[in-house]
Coordinates of C-alpha atoms in Angstrom, one line a residue:
Chain N
M1 CA -6.8 -74.9 -154.9
N2 CA -3.4 -75.4 -153.8
N3 CA -2.2 -72.4 -155.2
I4 CA -4.2 -69.6 -153.8
G5 CA -3.1 -68.0 -151.0
V6 CA -4.7 -67.7 -147.9
L7 CA -3.2 -65.2 -144.9
M8 CA -4.1 -66.2 -141.1
T9 CA -3.8 -62.8 -139.6
C10 CA -3.1 -65.0 -135.9
P11 CA -2.8 -68.4 -134.3
M12 CA -6.6 -69.2 -133.4
S13 CA -6.9 -72.9 -134.3
E14 CA -4.5 -75.8 -135.1
Y15 CA -7.1 -77.6 -136.5
L16 CA -8.0 -74.9 -139.0
E17 CA -4.7 -74.2 -139.7
N18 CA -3.9 -77.9 -140.6
Q19 CA -7.0 -77.7 -142.9
L20 CA -6.2 -74.6 -144.5
E21 CA -2.7 -75.9 -145.2
N22 CA -4.3 -79.0 -146.4
R23 CA -6.2 -77.0 -149.1
F24 CA -4.6 -73.9 -149.8
S25 CA -1.5 -71.9 -149.9
L26 CA -1.1 -71.1 -146.4
F27 CA 0.5 -67.8 -145.1
K28 CA 0.8 -66.9 -141.6
L29 CA 1.1 -63.7 -140.6
W30 CA 2.5 -64.2 -137.2
N31 CA 5.7 -65.6 -138.9
H32 CA 6.9 -62.8 -140.7
S33 CA 6.0 -60.1 -137.8
S34 CA 8.6 -57.2 -138.9
P35 CA 8.1 -55.6 -140.9
K36 CA 4.4 -57.0 -141.8
P37 CA 4.0 -54.1 -144.4
D38 CA 7.3 -55.7 -146.5
F39 CA 5.9 -59.2 -146.0
L40 CA 2.1 -58.3 -147.5
K41 CA 3.9 -56.5 -150.5
T42 CA 5.9 -59.5 -151.5
H43 CA 3.7 -62.0 -151.3
S44 CA 0.4 -59.6 -152.0
S45 CA -0.4 -60.6 -155.6
S46 CA -0.7 -64.5 -154.4
I47 CA -3.0 -63.6 -151.4
K48 CA -6.9 -64.1 -152.2
A49 CA -8.1 -64.7 -148.8
V50 CA -7.9 -63.5 -145.3
V51 CA -8.7 -65.7 -142.3
G52 CA -8.8 -63.0 -139.3
N53 CA -10.7 -63.5 -135.5
T54 CA -11.2 -61.1 -132.9
K55 CA -8.0 -60.2 -132.1
I56 CA -6.8 -59.2 -135.8
G57 CA -9.4 -58.8 -138.7
A58 CA -8.8 -57.2 -141.8
D59 CA -8.1 -53.6 -141.2
A60 CA -8.3 -50.9 -144.2
N61 CA -4.6 -50.8 -144.5
M62 CA -4.5 -54.6 -144.7
I63 CA -7.0 -54.3 -147.1
D64 CA -5.3 -51.7 -149.3
S65 CA -1.8 -54.1 -149.1
L66 CA -3.7 -57.5 -151.0
P67 CA -4.8 -56.0 -154.6
N68 CA -6.1 -59.8 -155.2
M69 CA -8.1 -60.2 -151.7
E70 CA -11.5 -61.6 -152.9
I71 CA -12.9 -62.5 -149.8
V72 CA -12.5 -62.1 -146.0
A73 CA -13.6 -65.4 -144.0
S74 CA -13.5 -64.5 -140.4
Y75 CA -13.2 -67.1 -137.4
S76 CA -15.7 -65.0 -135.3
V77 CA -19.2 -64.1 -135.1
G78 CA -18.0 -60.5 -134.5
L79 CA -17.2 -58.3 -137.1
D80 CA -15.6 -55.1 -135.2
K81 CA -12.1 -55.7 -136.5
I82 CA -13.0 -55.6 -140.3
D83 CA -13.5 -52.8 -142.1
L84 CA -16.7 -53.4 -143.5
G85 CA -16.9 -50.6 -145.4
K86 CA -14.0 -50.8 -147.6
C87 CA -14.2 -54.2 -148.4
K88 CA -17.9 -53.4 -149.5
E89 CA -16.0 -50.7 -151.7
K90 CA -13.9 -53.0 -153.1
G91 CA -16.5 -55.7 -153.5
I92 CA -14.9 -58.3 -151.1
K93 CA -16.6 -60.8 -149.7
V94 CA -16.9 -61.3 -146.1
T95 CA -18.1 -64.2 -143.9
N96 CA -18.6 -65.0 -140.1
T97 CA -19.8 -67.8 -138.1
P98 CA -22.6 -67.4 -136.6
D99 CA -25.1 -69.6 -134.8
V100 CA -22.3 -72.6 -134.3
L101 CA -21.0 -70.7 -131.1
T102 CA -24.7 -69.0 -129.9
D103 CA -25.0 -71.7 -127.3
D104 CA -21.7 -71.8 -126.0
V105 CA -21.5 -67.8 -125.3
A106 CA -24.8 -67.9 -124.0
D107 CA -23.7 -71.0 -121.4
L108 CA -20.6 -69.0 -120.6
G109 CA -23.0 -65.8 -119.8
I110 CA -25.0 -67.8 -117.5
G111 CA -22.3 -69.8 -116.1
L112 CA -20.5 -66.2 -115.4
A113 CA -23.8 -64.7 -113.3
L114 CA -24.1 -68.1 -111.4
A115 CA -20.0 -68.1 -110.7
V116 CA -20.6 -64.2 -109.8
L117 CA -23.8 -64.6 -107.4
R118 CA -23.0 -67.9 -105.8
K119 CA -19.3 -66.6 -105.4
M120 CA -18.1 -70.3 -106.8
C121 CA -14.6 -69.1 -108.0
A122 CA -14.1 -67.6 -104.5
C123 CA -15.5 -70.6 -102.6
D124 CA -13.0 -72.9 -105.0
R125 CA -10.2 -70.6 -103.7
F126 CA -11.3 -70.6 -100.1
V127 CA -11.2 -74.6 -100.1
R128 CA -8.1 -74.9 -102.0
S129 CA -6.7 -72.8 -99.5
G130 CA -7.4 -75.2 -97.0
N131 CA -9.2 -72.4 -95.1
W132 CA -12.5 -74.1 -94.6
I133 CA -10.7 -76.3 -91.4
N134 CA -11.3 -72.4 -90.0
G135 CA -14.9 -71.9 -90.4
D136 CA -17.6 -71.4 -93.0
F137 CA -17.4 -69.7 -96.2
G138 CA -20.3 -67.4 -95.5
L139 CA -23.5 -66.4 -97.4
A140 CA -23.6 -66.4 -101.4
S141 CA -27.0 -64.8 -103.5
K142 CA -29.2 -67.2 -105.1
F143 CA -29.6 -66.7 -108.9
S144 CA -33.0 -68.1 -109.4
G145 CA -35.9 -65.6 -109.8
K146 CA -33.6 -62.6 -110.5
S147 CA -34.8 -60.2 -113.0
V148 CA -32.3 -60.6 -115.6
G149 CA -31.9 -57.1 -118.5
I150 CA -30.3 -58.3 -121.7
V151 CA -28.5 -55.7 -123.8
G152 CA -29.3 -57.0 -127.6
L153 CA -31.6 -59.5 -128.3
G154 CA -30.1 -61.4 -131.2
R155 CA -29.5 -65.0 -131.4
I156 CA -27.1 -64.9 -128.2
G157 CA -29.9 -62.8 -126.2
S158 CA -32.3 -65.2 -126.9
A159 CA -30.4 -68.2 -125.9
I160 CA -29.7 -66.5 -122.8
A161 CA -33.3 -65.6 -122.1
K162 CA -34.4 -68.9 -122.8
R163 CA -31.9 -70.6 -120.7
A164 CA -32.6 -67.9 -117.4
E165 CA -36.3 -68.0 -118.0
A166 CA -35.6 -72.3 -116.8
F167 CA -33.8 -70.7 -113.8
N168 CA -37.7 -68.6 -113.3
C169 CA -36.0 -65.6 -114.0
S170 CA -38.1 -62.3 -115.7
I171 CA -36.7 -61.4 -118.8
S172 CA -36.5 -57.5 -120.0
Y173 CA -34.1 -56.4 -123.1
H174 CA -32.7 -53.4 -124.7
S175 CA -32.1 -53.2 -128.6
R176 CA -32.0 -50.6 -131.3
S177 CA -35.7 -51.5 -131.7
K178 CA -38.4 -53.8 -130.2
K179 CA -38.7 -57.5 -131.7
P180 CA -41.9 -58.7 -132.6
N181 CA -42.6 -62.0 -131.5
T182 CA -41.7 -62.4 -127.9
N183 CA -43.0 -61.7 -124.6
Y184 CA -40.2 -60.1 -123.0
K185 CA -40.4 -56.5 -121.5
Y186 CA -38.8 -54.2 -123.8
Y187 CA -36.8 -51.0 -123.3
S188 CA -35.8 -48.5 -125.5
N189 CA -33.6 -46.6 -122.8
I190 CA -30.7 -49.0 -121.5
V191 CA -30.6 -46.8 -118.4
D192 CA -34.3 -47.9 -117.9
L193 CA -33.4 -51.5 -118.4
A194 CA -30.5 -51.4 -115.5
A195 CA -32.5 -49.7 -113.0
D196 CA -35.0 -52.6 -113.2
C197 CA -32.9 -56.0 -113.2
Q198 CA -30.5 -56.9 -110.9
I199 CA -28.6 -58.9 -113.4
L200 CA -27.7 -57.2 -116.9
F201 CA -26.3 -59.4 -119.7
V202 CA -24.4 -57.3 -122.7
A203 CA -24.7 -59.1 -126.0
C204 CA -25.1 -57.4 -128.6
A205 CA -22.8 -56.7 -131.7
L206 CA -20.3 -53.5 -131.7
T207 CA -21.0 -50.6 -133.5
E208 CA -20.2 -46.8 -133.5
E209 CA -23.4 -46.8 -131.5
T210 CA -23.0 -49.4 -128.6
H211 CA -19.3 -48.4 -127.7
H212 CA -19.4 -47.6 -124.0
I213 CA -22.6 -48.5 -124.4
V214 CA -22.5 -49.4 -120.4
N215 CA -21.6 -46.2 -119.0
R216 CA -21.4 -44.5 -115.7
K217 CA -25.1 -44.1 -115.6
V218 CA -25.9 -47.5 -117.1
I219 CA -23.6 -48.8 -113.9
D220 CA -25.3 -46.4 -111.5
A221 CA -28.7 -47.7 -112.2
L222 CA -27.4 -51.1 -111.7
G223 CA -26.0 -50.2 -108.4
P224 CA -24.8 -52.1 -105.7
K225 CA -27.0 -55.1 -106.0
G226 CA -26.8 -55.2 -109.3
I227 CA -24.5 -57.4 -111.5
L228 CA -22.6 -57.0 -115.0
I229 CA -22.2 -60.1 -117.1
N230 CA -20.1 -59.1 -120.5
I231 CA -19.9 -61.6 -123.6
G232 CA -19.9 -59.3 -126.1
R233 CA -17.1 -56.9 -126.4
G234 CA -14.6 -54.7 -124.0
A235 CA -15.3 -51.8 -125.6
H236 CA -19.1 -52.5 -124.9
V237 CA -18.2 -50.9 -121.4
D238 CA -16.7 -47.8 -120.0
E239 CA -13.8 -49.9 -118.1
P240 CA -12.5 -47.3 -115.9
E241 CA -16.0 -46.2 -114.5
L242 CA -16.6 -50.1 -114.1
V243 CA -13.6 -50.8 -112.2
S244 CA -14.1 -47.6 -110.3
A245 CA -17.6 -48.4 -109.3
L246 CA -16.2 -52.3 -108.4
L247 CA -13.7 -50.8 -106.2
K248 CA -16.3 -48.4 -104.1
G249 CA -18.5 -50.9 -104.1
Q250 CA -21.1 -49.1 -106.1
L251 CA -21.9 -52.3 -108.7
G252 CA -22.2 -55.6 -107.2
G253 CA -20.4 -57.8 -109.0
A254 CA -19.5 -58.5 -112.2
G255 CA -18.9 -61.7 -114.6
L256 CA -16.6 -60.6 -117.4
D257 CA -14.8 -62.3 -120.7
V258 CA -14.1 -59.6 -123.0
Y259 CA -12.0 -56.5 -121.9
E260 CA -11.1 -53.0 -123.7
N261 CA -7.6 -53.8 -123.9
E262 CA -7.3 -57.8 -124.3
P263 CA -5.1 -59.3 -123.0
N264 CA -4.7 -57.0 -120.7
V265 CA -7.2 -57.0 -117.4
P266 CA -7.0 -53.8 -114.9
E267 CA -5.3 -55.3 -112.1
Q268 CA -7.1 -53.6 -109.1
L269 CA -9.3 -56.4 -110.1
F270 CA -7.6 -59.3 -108.6
S271 CA -8.3 -58.9 -105.3
L272 CA -12.2 -58.5 -105.4
E273 CA -14.6 -61.7 -104.2
N274 CA -17.3 -60.5 -106.3
I275 CA -16.2 -60.8 -109.8
V276 CA -15.0 -63.5 -112.6
L277 CA -12.5 -62.9 -114.9
V278 CA -12.0 -65.2 -117.9
P279 CA -9.8 -65.0 -121.1
H280 CA -12.2 -64.1 -123.7
V281 CA -13.3 -67.8 -123.9
G282 CA -16.8 -67.1 -125.2
S283 CA -17.0 -70.1 -127.8
D284 CA -13.9 -72.0 -126.8
T285 CA -14.7 -75.3 -126.5
E286 CA -13.6 -78.3 -128.4
E287 CA -16.4 -79.1 -130.6
T288 CA -17.4 -75.5 -131.1
S289 CA -13.9 -74.2 -132.7
K290 CA -14.1 -77.4 -135.0
A291 CA -17.8 -76.1 -136.1
M292 CA -16.3 -72.3 -136.8
A293 CA -13.2 -73.8 -138.5
D294 CA -15.4 -76.2 -140.6
L295 CA -17.6 -73.2 -141.2
V296 CA -14.6 -70.8 -142.4
I297 CA -13.2 -73.9 -144.6
S298 CA -17.1 -74.4 -146.4
N299 CA -17.4 -70.8 -146.9
L300 CA -13.5 -70.8 -148.6
E301 CA -14.4 -73.3 -150.8
A302 CA -17.7 -72.3 -151.9
H303 CA -15.9 -69.1 -152.9
F304 CA -13.3 -70.2 -155.0
K305 CA -15.8 -73.2 -156.6
G306 CA -17.8 -70.3 -157.6
M307 CA -21.1 -71.4 -155.2
P308 CA -23.0 -69.7 -152.8
L309 CA -21.6 -68.6 -149.4
L310 CA -23.0 -70.1 -146.7
T311 CA -22.8 -67.6 -144.2
P312 CA -22.3 -64.8 -146.2
V313 CA -22.3 -61.0 -144.0
L314 CA -21.1 -59.0 -147.9
Chain M
M1 CA -63.6 -55.8 -82.4
A2 CA -60.9 -55.6 -79.9
D3 CA -57.5 -56.9 -80.8
K4 CA -57.1 -60.5 -79.5
E5 CA -55.1 -60.7 -76.9
P6 CA -51.5 -62.4 -77.4
Q7 CA -51.8 -66.3 -75.9
Q8 CA -49.8 -67.5 -72.7
P9 CA -47.3 -69.6 -74.1
E10 CA -48.7 -72.4 -72.0
E11 CA -52.1 -72.0 -73.9
L12 CA -49.9 -72.7 -77.1
P13 CA -49.6 -75.8 -79.4
I14 CA -46.3 -77.2 -77.7
V15 CA -42.9 -77.9 -80.4
L16 CA -40.1 -79.3 -79.0
V17 CA -36.5 -77.5 -80.2
H18 CA -33.7 -80.5 -80.7
R19 CA -30.8 -79.3 -81.5
L20 CA -27.0 -80.0 -80.3
P21 CA -25.7 -77.2 -77.9
S22 CA -23.6 -75.3 -80.7
F23 CA -26.6 -75.1 -83.4
K24 CA -29.0 -72.7 -82.9
I25 CA -32.4 -71.4 -84.2
P26 CA -31.9 -69.2 -87.3
S27 CA -31.6 -65.8 -85.6
D28 CA -33.9 -63.9 -87.7
P29 CA -36.0 -61.9 -85.2
S30 CA -39.4 -62.2 -88.0
F31 CA -38.8 -65.7 -87.9
R32 CA -38.2 -66.4 -83.7
D33 CA -41.5 -64.0 -83.5
Q34 CA -43.3 -66.1 -85.9
L35 CA -42.8 -69.2 -83.9
R36 CA -42.7 -67.6 -80.3
S37 CA -46.6 -66.2 -81.1
Q38 CA -47.8 -69.0 -82.4
F39 CA -46.3 -71.9 -80.5
H40 CA -44.7 -72.7 -77.2
M41 CA -41.3 -73.8 -78.1
L42 CA -39.6 -76.0 -75.8
D43 CA -35.9 -75.8 -75.4
P44 CA -34.0 -78.1 -73.2
H45 CA -30.7 -76.0 -74.1
E46 CA -32.7 -72.8 -72.6
S47 CA -33.6 -74.8 -69.5
P48 CA -31.6 -74.4 -65.8
E49 CA -33.4 -78.1 -65.6
P50 CA -31.1 -80.8 -66.5
Y51 CA -31.6 -82.4 -70.2
D52 CA -32.9 -85.9 -69.4
S53 CA -35.9 -84.3 -66.8
F54 CA -36.8 -81.8 -68.8
L55 CA -37.0 -83.8 -71.5
A56 CA -39.3 -86.7 -69.4
R57 CA -41.1 -84.0 -68.0
H58 CA -42.5 -82.5 -71.2
A59 CA -42.7 -86.0 -73.1
P60 CA -46.5 -86.7 -72.9
F61 CA -47.4 -83.7 -74.3
I62 CA -44.7 -83.4 -77.4
R63 CA -46.4 -84.3 -80.7
V64 CA -43.9 -82.6 -82.8
L65 CA -40.4 -82.1 -82.8
M66 CA -38.4 -79.4 -85.1
T67 CA -34.5 -80.7 -85.6
I68 CA -31.9 -78.2 -86.1
G69 CA -29.1 -78.6 -88.4
P70 CA -27.3 -82.0 -88.2
S71 CA -29.0 -82.5 -84.7
P72 CA -28.9 -86.4 -84.7
I73 CA -32.3 -88.3 -84.2
S74 CA -31.7 -91.9 -82.8
A75 CA -34.2 -94.6 -82.5
E76 CA -33.5 -94.4 -78.6
F77 CA -34.4 -91.1 -78.6
L78 CA -37.6 -91.6 -80.1
E79 CA -38.2 -93.8 -77.4
R80 CA -38.4 -91.2 -75.0
L81 CA -41.0 -89.5 -76.7
P82 CA -43.6 -91.6 -77.1
V83 CA -46.2 -89.4 -78.6
L84 CA -44.5 -87.6 -81.4
E85 CA -46.0 -87.5 -84.4
L86 CA -44.3 -85.3 -86.6
I87 CA -40.5 -84.1 -86.9
V88 CA -39.9 -81.0 -89.3
A89 CA -36.8 -81.0 -90.2
T90 CA -34.2 -78.2 -91.2
S91 CA -32.2 -79.4 -93.8
A92 CA -32.5 -81.4 -96.9
G93 CA -30.4 -84.3 -96.2
L94 CA -31.8 -86.6 -93.3
N95 CA -29.0 -88.7 -92.9
H96 CA -28.5 -88.0 -89.2
I97 CA -32.7 -89.6 -88.5
D98 CA -33.4 -92.7 -88.0
L99 CA -35.5 -92.8 -90.6
P100 CA -36.8 -95.8 -90.6
A101 CA -37.5 -95.9 -86.8
C102 CA -39.7 -93.2 -87.7
W103 CA -41.6 -94.6 -90.2
R104 CA -42.3 -97.6 -88.2
R105 CA -43.3 -95.3 -85.5
G106 CA -45.8 -93.6 -87.8
I107 CA -43.8 -90.4 -87.3
V108 CA -44.4 -88.0 -90.2
V109 CA -40.8 -86.4 -91.1
T110 CA -40.6 -83.3 -93.2
N111 CA -37.4 -81.5 -95.0
A112 CA -36.1 -78.5 -96.4
S113 CA -35.9 -79.7 -99.7
L114 CA -38.8 -77.6 -101.1
A115 CA -37.2 -74.2 -99.7
F116 CA -33.6 -75.4 -101.0
A117 CA -34.5 -76.9 -104.1
E118 CA -33.8 -74.0 -106.5
D119 CA -30.5 -73.0 -104.5
V120 CA -29.6 -76.7 -104.8
A121 CA -29.6 -77.0 -108.2
D122 CA -28.3 -73.4 -108.8
C123 CA -25.3 -74.7 -107.2
A124 CA -25.3 -78.2 -109.4
V125 CA -25.5 -76.5 -113.0
G126 CA -23.3 -73.5 -111.6
L127 CA -20.8 -76.6 -111.1
L128 CA -21.2 -78.2 -114.2
I129 CA -20.9 -74.9 -116.4
D130 CA -17.6 -74.2 -114.4
V131 CA -16.3 -77.7 -114.8
L132 CA -17.1 -78.0 -118.6
R133 CA -16.0 -74.4 -119.5
R134 CA -13.0 -73.9 -116.8
I135 CA -14.4 -71.1 -115.7
S136 CA -12.6 -71.1 -112.1
A137 CA -9.7 -72.5 -113.5
A138 CA -9.7 -69.7 -116.3
D139 CA -10.3 -66.9 -113.1
R140 CA -7.2 -68.6 -111.6
F141 CA -5.4 -68.1 -114.9
V142 CA -6.6 -64.7 -115.6
R143 CA -5.5 -63.2 -111.7
G144 CA -2.0 -65.6 -112.2
R145 CA -1.4 -62.3 -114.8
L146 CA -0.7 -65.7 -117.3
W147 CA -3.0 -64.3 -120.2
P148 CA -0.8 -61.8 -121.6
V149 CA 2.3 -64.6 -121.3
K150 CA 0.4 -67.8 -122.4
E151 CA -1.5 -67.2 -126.0
N152 CA -3.5 -70.2 -125.9
Y153 CA -5.8 -71.1 -123.0
P154 CA -7.0 -74.8 -123.1
L155 CA -10.9 -75.4 -124.9
G156 CA -13.3 -76.5 -122.4
F157 CA -16.4 -78.6 -123.8
K158 CA -20.0 -77.6 -124.9
L159 CA -23.3 -78.4 -122.7
D160 CA -25.8 -78.8 -125.5
G161 CA -26.2 -82.4 -126.3
K162 CA -24.6 -84.1 -123.3
R163 CA -26.6 -86.8 -121.8
V164 CA -27.0 -85.9 -118.1
G165 CA -28.2 -88.8 -115.6
I166 CA -29.3 -87.5 -112.6
V167 CA -29.1 -89.7 -109.4
G168 CA -32.5 -89.1 -107.3
L169 CA -35.2 -87.5 -109.0
G170 CA -36.8 -85.7 -106.0
S171 CA -37.7 -81.9 -105.5
I172 CA -34.0 -81.3 -106.0
G173 CA -33.4 -83.9 -108.8
S174 CA -36.2 -82.4 -110.9
E175 CA -35.2 -78.3 -110.9
V176 CA -31.5 -79.7 -111.9
A177 CA -33.5 -81.3 -115.0
K178 CA -35.7 -78.6 -115.5
R179 CA -32.7 -76.0 -116.2
L180 CA -30.1 -78.3 -118.1
L181 CA -33.2 -79.2 -120.4
A182 CA -32.6 -75.0 -121.4
F183 CA -29.3 -76.1 -122.3
G184 CA -29.7 -78.7 -124.8
C185 CA -28.8 -81.5 -122.6
T186 CA -30.8 -84.8 -122.7
I187 CA -31.5 -86.3 -119.2
A188 CA -32.3 -89.6 -118.0
Y189 CA -32.3 -91.1 -113.8
T190 CA -32.0 -93.5 -111.3
S191 CA -34.4 -93.2 -108.6
R192 CA -35.5 -95.5 -105.8
N193 CA -38.4 -96.5 -108.1
K194 CA -39.3 -95.4 -111.8
K195 CA -41.7 -91.9 -111.4
Q196 CA -44.9 -92.5 -113.1
S197 CA -45.7 -89.1 -114.0
V198 CA -41.6 -88.2 -115.3
S199 CA -41.3 -89.2 -119.3
F200 CA -36.9 -89.0 -118.8
P201 CA -35.8 -92.6 -119.3
F202 CA -35.3 -94.3 -116.3
Y203 CA -32.6 -96.9 -115.6
A204 CA -33.0 -99.3 -112.5
N205 CA -29.5 -99.0 -111.1
V206 CA -26.8 -96.2 -111.2
R207 CA -24.1 -98.1 -113.3
D208 CA -26.6 -98.6 -116.4
L209 CA -27.3 -94.9 -116.1
A210 CA -23.5 -93.7 -115.8
A211 CA -22.7 -96.3 -119.0
N212 CA -25.4 -94.2 -120.8
S213 CA -24.4 -90.7 -119.7
D214 CA -21.7 -87.7 -120.0
V215 CA -22.8 -86.6 -116.7
L216 CA -23.7 -87.5 -113.4
V217 CA -25.5 -85.3 -111.0
L218 CA -25.8 -86.7 -107.8
C219 CA -29.0 -85.5 -106.1
C220 CA -30.4 -88.2 -103.6
A221 CA -30.2 -89.1 -100.0
L222 CA -27.6 -90.5 -98.3
T223 CA -28.7 -94.0 -96.6
K224 CA -27.5 -97.9 -96.1
E225 CA -28.1 -98.5 -99.9
T226 CA -26.8 -95.4 -101.5
Y227 CA -23.6 -95.0 -99.4
H228 CA -20.7 -95.7 -102.2
M229 CA -22.7 -95.9 -104.9
I230 CA -20.5 -93.9 -106.9
N231 CA -17.4 -96.2 -106.8
K232 CA -15.1 -97.1 -109.4
D233 CA -17.2 -99.6 -111.9
V234 CA -19.5 -96.6 -112.3
M235 CA -16.9 -94.3 -113.0
V236 CA -15.3 -96.3 -115.7
A237 CA -19.0 -97.1 -116.9
L238 CA -19.2 -93.2 -116.9
G239 CA -16.2 -93.0 -119.5
K240 CA -12.9 -91.1 -119.6
D241 CA -14.5 -88.0 -120.2
G242 CA -17.1 -88.5 -117.3
V243 CA -18.4 -85.5 -115.2
I244 CA -19.7 -86.3 -111.7
I245 CA -21.5 -83.4 -109.8
N246 CA -21.8 -83.8 -106.1
V247 CA -24.5 -81.6 -104.5
G248 CA -26.2 -84.5 -102.1
R249 CA -23.4 -86.2 -99.5
G250 CA -20.0 -86.9 -99.8
S251 CA -20.2 -90.6 -99.0
L252 CA -22.7 -91.2 -102.2
I253 CA -19.2 -91.3 -103.5
N254 CA -16.3 -94.0 -102.9
E255 CA -13.8 -90.6 -102.6
K256 CA -10.7 -92.7 -102.6
E257 CA -11.4 -93.8 -105.5
L258 CA -12.6 -90.7 -107.4
V259 CA -9.3 -89.0 -106.1
Q260 CA -7.6 -92.0 -108.0
C261 CA -9.6 -91.4 -111.5
L262 CA -9.4 -87.3 -111.4
V263 CA -5.4 -87.9 -110.7
G264 CA -5.1 -90.5 -113.1
G265 CA -6.4 -88.5 -115.7
E266 CA -9.5 -91.5 -115.9
M267 CA -12.5 -89.2 -115.3
G268 CA -13.4 -85.9 -117.1
G269 CA -13.9 -84.1 -114.3
A270 CA -15.8 -83.3 -110.6
G271 CA -17.7 -80.9 -109.5
L272 CA -18.3 -81.5 -105.6
D273 CA -19.9 -79.5 -102.8
V274 CA -20.0 -82.1 -100.3
Y275 CA -17.1 -84.6 -99.2
E276 CA -17.0 -88.0 -96.7
N277 CA -14.7 -86.1 -94.3
E278 CA -16.1 -82.3 -94.1
P279 CA -14.1 -79.8 -94.2
N280 CA -11.3 -82.1 -94.9
V281 CA -10.9 -82.0 -98.4
P282 CA -8.0 -84.1 -100.3
K283 CA -5.4 -82.2 -101.2
E284 CA -4.5 -84.1 -104.4
L285 CA -7.7 -82.4 -106.0
F286 CA -6.2 -79.0 -105.6
G287 CA -3.8 -78.8 -108.6
L288 CA -6.3 -80.1 -111.1
D289 CA -8.1 -77.5 -113.3
N290 CA -10.8 -80.4 -114.1
V291 CA -12.0 -79.7 -110.4
V292 CA -14.5 -77.3 -109.1
L293 CA -14.6 -77.1 -105.2
S294 CA -17.1 -76.1 -103.1
P295 CA -17.4 -76.0 -99.3
H296 CA -21.0 -77.3 -98.6
C297 CA -22.2 -73.9 -99.2
A298 CA -25.1 -75.2 -102.0
V299 CA -28.1 -73.5 -99.8
M300 CA -25.9 -70.7 -98.0
T301 CA -28.4 -68.0 -99.4
P302 CA -30.1 -65.5 -97.4
E303 CA -32.8 -66.4 -99.4
S304 CA -32.9 -70.4 -99.2
F305 CA -33.2 -69.7 -95.6
E306 CA -36.2 -67.2 -95.7
A307 CA -38.1 -70.1 -97.5
L308 CA -37.1 -72.3 -95.1
E309 CA -38.5 -70.5 -92.4
Q310 CA -41.1 -69.7 -93.9
L311 CA -41.4 -73.8 -94.7
I312 CA -41.0 -74.6 -91.2
V313 CA -44.1 -72.3 -90.1
V314 CA -46.3 -73.4 -92.4
N315 CA -45.7 -76.8 -91.9
L316 CA -46.1 -76.3 -87.9
K317 CA -49.3 -74.4 -88.4
A318 CA -50.4 -77.0 -90.9
F319 CA -49.7 -80.0 -88.3
F320 CA -51.6 -78.2 -85.7
S321 CA -54.8 -77.3 -88.2
N322 CA -54.7 -80.6 -89.3
K323 CA -54.1 -79.7 -93.1
P324 CA -51.8 -81.2 -95.4
L325 CA -47.9 -80.9 -94.9
V326 CA -45.3 -80.2 -97.5
S327 CA -42.1 -81.4 -98.2
V328 CA -43.2 -84.7 -96.6
V329 CA -40.2 -87.6 -97.1
S330 CA -41.6 -90.8 -97.7
N331 CA -40.1 -94.5 -98.3
E332 CA -40.5 -94.1 -102.1

């Protein structure tokens, strides 16, 4: 398959790069930065597959520039950077990496909630600053037993629920429709969910409907004692409203893994002690990165051997 | 029926408040009211009478004492209270109390473990996730404005499948186990004695536990036997990727050797809430991203203090009505 052209959109995994180089003719988009359209034109006929991620996927322009594209194998579970409509129209297959990263994202969600409520990062800063000799840190807030609300009860949302239950948290959720086979309390309206819980986790897919699903109304309903944990997409949350609410103490705290304009994070947040900020690392563990890469490779190999895809979306 | 007249303090059962002058009974008014309305609280530091004569005068009547924070109780002090039957401690750790001396006298000791267990377990789990997933380090990275500058951030490690060895499977250790099971960790433990009702694999010594674990979580009491139980041998057995979480007492670990291993890259990481010489923390740890440091605040939530106050009142009432006590510390 060494003559099959595969385009990788940006650096995402050295391991994946090596694996792709061993099997295919690999083009790295970031090595041909100017001008991209020209590069794509020159090599377009040999590129049959695109490997993208949450930063750069396969938008309409790219799809149009690659007439022989057969498959997009995304190194992510989220598909918001792929023009699915266009892919469907052109018969381009799409695969992602579900399941392998579910645990990691859920673990991070709970880790962020613990870090916010127990002020772990602020405590760590306190110790490292040498200030402990001048007096104790002060009180934090208990995590166990708090009421948890989850937006999106898919794989990741369910994994969060399972973990939170071990901390004696009560679980309720909002999603497009009520899920059968669960005892968790369902809210058809996200504002009602926010009003009724102390920790709100965003764990749904980003679509047109869920853009800014956490808006000012939801933030106000969550309130000065409420915590928002976003391990979905930055665009799920109205970021300016979130920042304003946090600065004014109208929201109790937030743990964020994603932002509207990564890698830019609103700097007004940097002075706050009741928030935790991490750089989109939801699935960034050694084990999962390798598993995701292996899944991308397996999907590509299956496709080019005419065998069934492992994790097709389209 | 007429309301019962509030009883005169002299008619109420006596409880000695044992505290170093700098420690005080929790100031929550409803807690103080509950205590004062049901018990005659004797506090030598609130009396103009010299401490020794105050104590000697009341000693024949003192069956119960409440000790505040780490105010020490030695065998010599116990000798001054000939009819003492119960010590209600307000901390989980009891290394400031001469427990063998208490047990020789048949004095029952209760601690705060039941009230604190959930918060301490939350802290332990939070520290572990932070170490493995680099949460505090990542937060520093973002606040340091490094994300736009440095493309890639180092990967962390998964929790699922990690073998967690719990040192001390008491009320706190059990809560830690319950939580980590939900993350896909497997649990094993070491303890003074094997617990018959528990199905987790038991190791008779901590070195064997370490050899079969990826993570050690220290939840046991500090005693002569457990002092420096985590030493270089144990750390080597745990391995190069091993992680230690300490929510017990600093001196459970040989801190010098821990720092050496961490600085030398011979261990995966550590999450510490306690240290050998608080509030001093080895500065060599400050530059390490695989270490998370917490200022002995595993119980510092309003909820845990409320739970402690309730626990104290419950035990004092139970004692005086001959009902069973909770959170009793035993020799097992």
